[in-house]
Amino acid sequence: MNTEEIIKNIEPTKYYTVKAIADNGWILNKLGEKAKTRLDYIYKVIRRGSLPAKDVSILGKKKNHQYLVRGLDIIDFMRIYAVHDRAE
């Protein structure tokens, strides 16, 4: 499935958890594969600032961050990196 077909399943104004993003396979690693634990790569791109996200952790604890990512930001990320298109 190519990037544009996958994007049709993402609501631009809805916020998604990292787990939901991984479960849906929306963000793949650079090789077009799911990350080892499927969550690792998504957390990595959030921490690097490549994928904007809201930290909704209780009291902003430094460990166990919980992020919400807006659908539009997921779509933008997918279009920029187009990993799904290269994976086919």
N, CA, C and O of each residue as an XYZ file, in Angstrom:
352
protein
N       0.849     -1.172      0.000
C       0.000      0.000      0.000
C       0.896      1.237      0.000
O       1.862      1.302      0.760
N       0.584      2.210     -0.840
C       1.442      3.392     -0.886
C       1.014      4.431      0.155
O      -0.023      4.293      0.805
N       1.824      5.455      0.294
C       1.624      6.467      1.324
C       0.250      7.123      1.241
O      -0.439      7.243      2.254
N      -0.154      7.546      0.048
C      -1.426      8.259     -0.097
C      -2.629      7.381      0.262
O      -3.620      7.885      0.790
N      -2.557      6.100     -0.012
C      -3.647      5.192      0.365
C      -3.742      5.046      1.881
O      -4.836      4.980      2.440
N      -2.600      4.995      2.529
C      -2.566      4.857      3.987
C      -3.071      6.122      4.657
O      -3.777      6.064      5.664
N      -2.705      7.266      4.093
C      -3.087      8.560      4.661
C      -4.608      8.718      4.728
O      -5.113      9.425      5.601
N      -5.325      8.088      3.845
C      -6.790      8.179      3.839
C      -7.404      7.672      5.141
O      -8.528      8.042      5.478
N      -6.678      6.831      5.873
C      -7.173      6.269      7.137
C      -6.864      7.136      8.356
O      -7.262      6.798      9.471
N      -6.161      8.245      8.155
C      -5.743      9.099      9.264
C      -6.602     10.361      9.289
O      -6.703     11.072      8.289
N      -7.212     10.629     10.423
C      -8.000     11.856     10.576
C      -7.054     12.990     10.971
O      -6.418     12.913     12.022
N      -6.946     14.043     10.153
C      -5.982     15.120     10.401
C      -6.128     15.820     11.751
O      -5.125     16.253     12.319
N      -7.338     15.941     12.277
C      -7.527     16.692     13.522
C      -7.506     15.818     14.771
O      -7.503     16.337     15.888
N      -7.491     14.522     14.598
C      -7.484     13.596     15.739
C      -6.057     13.414     16.266
O      -5.092     13.501     15.507
N      -5.935     13.163     17.564
C      -4.633     12.875     18.171
C      -4.518     11.370     18.396
O      -5.467     10.720     18.836
N      -3.339     10.828     18.087
C      -3.101      9.395     18.183
C      -1.968      9.114     19.159
O      -1.025      9.898     19.271
N      -2.066      7.987     19.868
C      -0.977      7.558     20.748
C       0.128      6.923     19.891
O      -0.096      6.549     18.739
N       1.292      6.815     20.467
C       2.410      6.169     19.773
C       2.051      4.717     19.475
O       2.387      4.198     18.411
N       1.376      4.068     20.401
C       0.973      2.673     20.195
C       0.011      2.551     19.018
O       0.138      1.626     18.216
N      -0.935      3.455     18.903
C      -1.883      3.415     17.782
C      -1.160      3.619     16.449
O      -1.492      2.975     15.453
N      -0.190      4.500     16.436
C       0.590      4.744     15.213
C       1.345      3.479     14.824
O       1.366      3.093     13.655
N       1.965      2.839     15.813
C       2.727      1.615     15.552
C       1.810      0.466     15.126
O       2.116     -0.266     14.186
N       0.699      0.319     15.817
C      -0.235     -0.769     15.498
C      -0.783     -0.655     14.078
O      -1.018     -1.664     13.413
N      -0.983      0.572     13.620
C      -1.493      0.795     12.271
C      -0.394      0.748     11.205
O      -0.690      0.737     10.010
N       0.870      0.721     11.632
C       1.979      0.655     10.689
C       2.148      1.918      9.865
O       2.628      1.864      8.732
N       1.752      3.068     10.433
C       1.835      4.316      9.688
C       3.257      4.834      9.555
O       3.603      5.445      8.544
N       4.078      4.599     10.557
C       5.459      5.077     10.492
C       6.386      3.871     10.546
O       6.355      3.076     11.486
N       7.200      3.760      9.523
C       8.161      2.667      9.401
C       9.560      3.222      9.568
O       9.763      4.434      9.501
N      10.531      2.336      9.788
C      11.911      2.816      9.880
C      12.420      3.166      8.482
O      11.691      3.014      7.502
N      13.652      3.629      8.386
C      14.199      4.097      7.107
C      14.264      3.023      6.036
O      14.291      3.331      4.845
N      14.289      1.769      6.451
C      14.363      0.670      5.495
C      12.982      0.191      5.063
O      12.856     -0.749      4.277
N      11.941      0.852      5.587
C      10.589      0.451      5.240
C      10.091     -0.726      6.041
O       9.135     -1.396      5.651
N      10.743     -0.978      7.168
C      10.349     -2.098      8.020
C       9.815     -1.557      9.334
O      10.148     -0.445      9.745
N       8.996     -2.346      9.977
C       8.557     -1.961     11.306
C       9.764     -2.019     12.226
O      10.585     -2.929     12.119
N       9.876     -1.051     13.129
C      10.990     -1.025     14.066
C      10.954     -2.289     14.928
O       9.917     -2.941     15.045
N      12.093     -2.625     15.528
C      12.191     -3.856     16.312
C      11.007     -4.034     17.253
O      10.341     -5.070     17.228
N      10.751     -3.056     18.057
C       9.613     -3.155     18.964
C       8.439     -2.343     18.442
O       7.440     -2.196     19.146
N       8.529     -1.830     17.270
C       7.530     -1.029     16.585
C       7.333      0.336     17.216
O       6.826      1.243     16.556
N       7.712      0.509     18.450
C       7.553      1.801     19.105
C       8.858      2.578     19.128
O       8.848      3.809     19.146
N       9.976      1.875     19.128
C      11.285      2.504     19.254
C      11.516      3.614     18.250
O      11.902      4.722     18.624
N      11.286      3.330     16.990
C      11.567      4.313     15.942
C      10.655      5.532     16.069
O      11.092      6.659     15.838
N       9.401      5.315     16.432
C       8.470      6.433     16.575
C       8.914      7.339     17.723
O       8.906      8.562     17.581
N       9.297      6.756     18.849
C       9.814      7.564     19.955
C      11.070      8.316     19.530
O      11.268      9.468     19.916
N      11.906      7.675     18.746
C      13.156      8.294     18.293
C      12.874      9.541     17.452
O      13.494     10.582     17.667
N      11.944      9.446     16.497
C      11.671     10.608     15.640
C      10.940     11.712     16.406
O      11.063     12.888     16.063
N      10.178     11.341     17.442
C       9.548     12.357     18.287
C      10.617     13.098     19.081
O      10.614     14.328     19.137
N      11.527     12.350     19.693
C      12.588     12.972     20.506
C      13.501     13.865     19.668
O      13.986     14.891     20.146
N      13.727     13.475     18.439
C      14.576     14.286     17.545
C      13.851     15.524     17.020
O      14.485     16.436     16.489
N      12.547     15.559     17.164
C      11.776     16.702     16.694
C      11.284     16.566     15.264
O      10.698     17.504     14.724
N      11.509     15.419     14.641
C      11.046     15.204     13.271
C       9.539     14.982     13.206
O       8.911     15.244     12.181
N       8.967     14.503     14.294
C       7.533     14.264     14.385
C       7.016     15.023     15.607
O       7.239     14.599     16.741
N       6.323     16.153     15.377
C       5.809     16.932     16.513
C       4.812     16.115     17.335
O       3.998     15.372     16.788
N       4.892     16.268     18.661
C       3.997     15.528     19.553
C       3.803     16.306     20.840
O       4.653     17.106     21.231
N       2.674     16.063     21.495
C       2.402     16.649     22.807
C       2.761     15.623     23.864
O       2.341     14.468     23.796
N       3.547     16.061     24.850
C       3.879     15.188     25.970
C       2.756     15.315     26.995
O       2.555     16.379     27.580
N       2.031     14.229     27.206
C       0.903     14.251     28.138
C       1.205     13.438     29.397
O       0.293     12.968     30.077
N       2.480     13.280     29.692
C       2.892     12.550     30.886
C       2.417     13.293     32.132
O       2.361     14.523     32.151
N       2.081     12.540     33.157
C       1.669     13.147     34.416
C       2.857     13.847     35.045
O       3.914     13.244     35.228
N       2.690     15.093     35.369
C       3.715     15.923     36.019
C       4.996     16.058     35.205
O       6.024     16.457     35.752
N       4.964     15.742     33.930
C       6.136     15.892     33.075
C       7.325     15.074     33.535
O       8.467     15.515     33.407
N       7.075     13.883     34.073
C       8.180     13.031     34.535
C       9.166     12.796     33.405
O       8.777     12.763     32.237
N      10.429     12.635     33.740
C      11.463     12.456     32.723
C      11.467     11.053     32.136
O      11.985     10.846     31.039
N      10.902     10.094     32.846
C      10.826      8.735     32.331
C       9.388      8.450     31.927
O       8.455      9.108     32.385
N       9.230      7.470     31.071
C       7.902      7.016     30.662
C       7.040      8.115     30.058
O       5.880      8.292     30.432
N       7.625      8.848     29.119
C       6.853      9.889     28.440
C       5.713      9.266     27.652
O       5.854      8.198     27.055
N       4.596      9.949     27.664
C       3.452      9.539     26.865
C       3.140     10.685     25.917
O       2.936     11.824     26.337
N       3.107     10.362     24.631
C       2.918     11.392     23.625
C       1.620     11.187     22.862
O       1.150     10.062     22.688
N       1.057     12.290     22.414
C      -0.052     12.282     21.475
C       0.410     13.019     20.231
O       1.020     14.085     20.315
N       0.116     12.442     19.086
C       0.564     13.021     17.816
C      -0.673     13.338     16.978
O      -1.544     12.491     16.780
N      -0.727     14.566     16.495
C      -1.859     14.989     15.667
C      -1.797     14.298     14.310
O      -0.720     14.134     13.736
N      -2.943     13.899     13.811
C      -3.020     13.209     12.531
C      -2.342     13.967     11.403
O      -1.667     13.362     10.570
N      -2.511     15.289     11.365
C      -1.893     16.104     10.320
C      -0.371     16.008     10.364
O       0.281     16.012      9.320
N       0.195     15.923     11.565
C       1.646     15.791     11.695
C       2.125     14.420     11.223
O       3.211     14.298     10.656
N       1.317     13.393     11.457
C       1.657     12.056     10.955
C       1.639     12.076      9.426
O       2.539     11.539      8.779
N       0.616     12.693      8.863
C       0.491     12.789      7.404
C       1.679     13.532      6.810
O       2.267     13.080      5.828
N       2.036     14.676      7.405
C       3.191     15.444      6.916
C       4.465     14.608      6.967
O       5.239     14.595      6.010
N       4.684     13.913      8.076
C       5.871     13.070      8.231
C       5.904     11.998      7.146
O       6.937     11.765      6.518
N       4.764     11.352      6.937
C       4.698     10.280      5.937
C       4.970     10.809      4.528
O       5.632     10.143      3.732
N       4.471     11.986      4.223
C       4.692     12.556      2.881
C       6.142     12.981      2.685
O       6.692     12.822      1.595
N       6.756     13.512      3.718
C       8.156     13.948      3.608
C       9.073     12.755      3.394
O       9.932     12.781      2.512
N       8.899     11.710      4.195
C       9.818     10.581      4.150
C       9.383      9.471      3.195
O      10.221      8.687      2.750
N       8.100      9.388      2.872
C       7.541      8.439      1.885
C       8.171      7.051      1.953
O       8.468      6.454      0.919
N       8.374      6.546      3.140
C       9.002      5.231      3.323
C       8.118      4.110      2.752
O       8.635      3.128      2.219
N       6.813      4.251      2.859
C       5.910      3.220      2.364
C       6.077      3.022      0.847
O       5.997      1.901      0.345
N       6.305      4.110      0.144
C       6.470      4.017     -1.297
C       7.757      3.295     -1.673
O       7.799      2.587     -2.679
N       8.804      3.466     -0.876
C      10.082      2.806     -1.136
C      10.052      1.352     -0.703
O      10.835      0.542     -1.200
N       9.153      1.006      0.224
C       9.102     -0.351      0.767
C       8.415     -1.343     -0.195
O       8.558     -2.558     -0.056
N       7.689     -0.813     -1.143
C       6.943     -1.711     -2.064
C       7.836     -2.398     -3.049
O       7.360     -3.175     -3.877
